[in-house]
Coordinates of C-alpha atoms in Angstrom, one line a residue:
M1075 CA -7.4 92.4 -21.2
M1076 CA -6.5 91.2 -17.7
T1077 CA -3.4 92.3 -15.9
L1078 CA -0.9 89.8 -14.7
E1079 CA -2.1 90.2 -11.1
E1080 CA -5.7 89.6 -12.1
L1081 CA -4.8 86.5 -14.1
H1082 CA -2.8 85.2 -11.1
A1083 CA -5.7 85.8 -8.7
H1084 CA -8.2 84.2 -11.2
Y1085 CA -6.1 81.0 -11.6
K1086 CA -5.5 80.8 -7.9
A1087 CA -9.3 80.8 -7.3
V1088 CA -9.8 78.2 -10.1
R1089 CA -7.1 75.9 -8.5
A1090 CA -8.7 76.3 -5.1
R1091 CA -12.1 75.2 -6.5
L1092 CA -10.5 72.2 -8.4
D1093 CA -8.2 71.0 -5.6
G1094 CA -10.9 70.5 -3.0
G1095 CA -12.6 73.7 -2.3
V1096 CA -16.0 72.0 -2.2
K1097 CA -16.4 68.7 -0.3
K1098 CA -19.4 66.5 -1.1
E1099 CA -21.0 64.4 1.5
P1100 CA -21.2 60.7 0.6
A1101 CA -24.7 59.4 -0.4
V1102 CA -24.5 56.8 2.4
R1103 CA -22.8 57.6 5.7
L1104 CA -21.7 54.7 7.8
I1105 CA -22.1 55.2 11.5
Y1106 CA -19.7 53.2 13.7
P1107 CA -20.4 52.8 17.4
E1108 CA -18.0 54.6 19.7
P1109 CA -15.6 52.1 21.2
A1110 CA -16.1 51.7 24.9
S1111 CA -13.3 53.3 26.7
A1112 CA -11.8 50.5 28.8
P1113 CA -9.2 51.5 31.3
Y1114 CA -5.9 49.7 31.1
P1115 CA -5.7 46.8 33.6
D1116 CA -3.5 47.2 36.6
P1117 CA -0.2 45.4 35.8
L1118 CA 0.2 44.4 39.4
A1119 CA -3.3 42.9 39.9
P1120 CA -3.6 39.1 39.8
I1121 CA -4.8 37.7 36.5
A1122 CA -7.9 35.6 36.4
I1123 CA -7.5 32.6 34.1
E1124 CA -10.8 31.4 32.6
A1125 CA -11.4 27.7 32.0
P1126 CA -11.0 26.7 28.4
A1127 CA -14.2 26.7 26.4
K1128 CA -15.9 23.4 26.2
A1129 CA -15.4 21.6 22.9
P1130 CA -18.6 21.6 20.8
E1131 CA -20.4 18.3 21.0
T1132 CA -20.8 16.2 18.0
P1133 CA -23.4 17.8 15.6
A1134 CA -26.8 16.4 15.5
E1135 CA -27.3 13.4 13.2
T1136 CA -28.1 14.6 9.7
P1137 CA -30.7 12.8 7.6
A1138 CA -28.1 11.4 5.3
R1139 CA -26.0 10.1 8.2
R1140 CA -29.2 8.5 9.7
I1141 CA -29.9 6.7 6.4
L1142 CA -26.4 5.4 6.1
N1143 CA -26.5 4.2 9.7
E1144 CA -29.8 2.4 9.1
V1145 CA -28.6 0.7 5.9
A1146 CA -25.3 -0.4 7.5
E1147 CA -27.1 -1.8 10.6
K1148 CA -29.6 -3.6 8.4
H1149 CA -26.7 -5.3 6.4
K1150 CA -24.6 -5.8 9.6
M1151 CA -21.7 -3.9 8.1
P1152 CA -19.6 -0.9 9.3
V1153 CA -20.5 2.5 8.1
G1154 CA -17.1 2.8 6.5
A1155 CA -18.1 0.0 4.0
F1156 CA -19.9 2.6 1.8
R1157 CA -16.6 4.2 0.9
S1158 CA -14.6 1.0 0.4
K1159 CA -13.3 -0.2 -2.9
S1160 CA -14.6 -3.7 -2.5
R1161 CA -16.8 -5.1 -5.3
T1162 CA -18.2 -8.2 -3.5
M1163 CA -21.9 -8.6 -3.5
P1164 CA -22.5 -7.7 0.2
F1165 CA -20.8 -4.4 -0.3
I1166 CA -22.5 -3.7 -3.6
N1167 CA -26.0 -4.4 -2.2
L1168 CA -25.2 -2.1 0.7
R1169 CA -24.2 0.7 -1.6
H1170 CA -27.1 0.2 -4.0
E1171 CA -29.7 0.4 -1.2
A1172 CA -28.0 3.5 0.3
C1173 CA -27.9 5.2 -3.1
Y1174 CA -31.5 4.5 -3.7
R1175 CA -32.7 5.7 -0.3
L1176 CA -30.6 8.9 -0.5
S1177 CA -32.0 9.6 -3.9
M1178 CA -35.7 8.9 -3.1
E1179 CA -35.9 10.1 0.5
L1180 CA -33.6 13.2 0.4
H1181 CA -33.6 13.9 -3.3
F1182 CA -29.8 14.2 -3.3
S1183 CA -28.1 14.7 -6.7
L1184 CA -26.1 11.9 -8.3
M1185 CA -22.9 13.9 -7.6
Q1186 CA -23.7 14.3 -3.9
I1187 CA -24.5 10.6 -3.5
G1188 CA -21.3 9.7 -5.3
R1189 CA -19.3 11.8 -2.9
L1190 CA -20.9 10.1 0.1
M1191 CA -20.2 6.6 -1.5
G1192 CA -16.5 7.2 -1.8
N1193 CA -16.1 9.6 -4.7
R1194 CA -17.9 7.4 -7.2
D1195 CA -19.0 8.6 -10.6
H1196 CA -22.5 9.8 -11.1
T1197 CA -23.2 7.1 -13.7
T1198 CA -22.2 4.5 -11.1
V1199 CA -24.8 6.0 -8.7
L1200 CA -27.4 6.0 -11.4
N1201 CA -26.8 2.3 -12.2
A1202 CA -27.0 1.5 -8.4
I1203 CA -30.4 3.3 -8.2
R1204 CA -31.8 1.5 -11.2
R1205 CA -30.6 -1.9 -10.0
H1206 CA -32.1 -1.4 -6.6
K1207 CA -35.4 -0.3 -8.2
K1208 CA -35.3 -3.5 -10.3
I1209 CA -34.7 -5.6 -7.2
L1210 CA -37.6 -4.0 -5.4
A1211 CA -39.9 -4.6 -8.3
E1212 CA -38.9 -8.2 -9.1
G1213 CA -37.5 -9.4 -5.8
Y1214 CA -33.9 -10.3 -5.0
K1215 CA -32.4 -13.0 -7.2
P1216 CA -28.8 -13.8 -6.3
K1217 CA -26.4 -14.0 -9.2
T1218 CA -25.4 -17.6 -10.0
R1219 CA -22.9 -18.7 -12.6
T1220 CA -24.2 -21.3 -15.0
K1221 CA -22.2 -23.4 -17.3
C1222 CA -22.4 -22.4 -20.9
V1223 CA -24.3 -25.1 -22.6
S1224 CA -24.7 -24.9 -26.3
S1225 CA -27.8 -26.2 -28.0
A1226 CA -25.6 -27.7 -30.8
R1227 CA -24.4 -31.2 -30.4
V1228 CA -20.9 -32.3 -31.3
T1229 CA -21.1 -35.5 -33.2
Q1230 CA -17.5 -35.9 -34.4
V1231 CA -14.2 -34.2 -33.7
E1232 CA -11.8 -34.0 -36.7
P1233 CA -8.1 -33.7 -36.1
Q1234 CA -6.5 -30.4 -37.1
T1235 CA -3.8 -30.2 -39.7
L1236 CA -1.2 -27.5 -40.1
H1237 CA -3.0 -26.1 -43.2
D1238 CA -6.2 -25.4 -41.4
H1239 CA -4.8 -22.2 -39.9
V1240 CA -3.7 -20.7 -43.2

């Protein structure tokens, strides 16, 4: 059996080991460069003011932007017409051709093309692509409204009575 002093010494050694007696090195050690020691500037020295940085120039024309510009120029319409809500034929033809070219030349997804065309649904874009393919295959046929003519002939009109609707 251990005396009280031996037990005390034993547990003191155990606590020292458990509380951080052994430090493990990390498996990966990050090495940060030493910061360069810069002396503080003289408060009485004149301050040199640098010219503001030049604003970045407009980014180079992207392929999608190039296609939209070409289609708008061909149809003699502004580039903003792609995003308009107008459903007249000139605007529709403009959007259909742009959708077709973005799909075929750049392989954009229907969602991407829809975002470019004013947040339109992917099914609208799919319909535009299919219609433009049909126009390319068959040639452009402008829509015309024809009068509805029935093949049946009316020979005699009978007057209606109140009991006909019952």
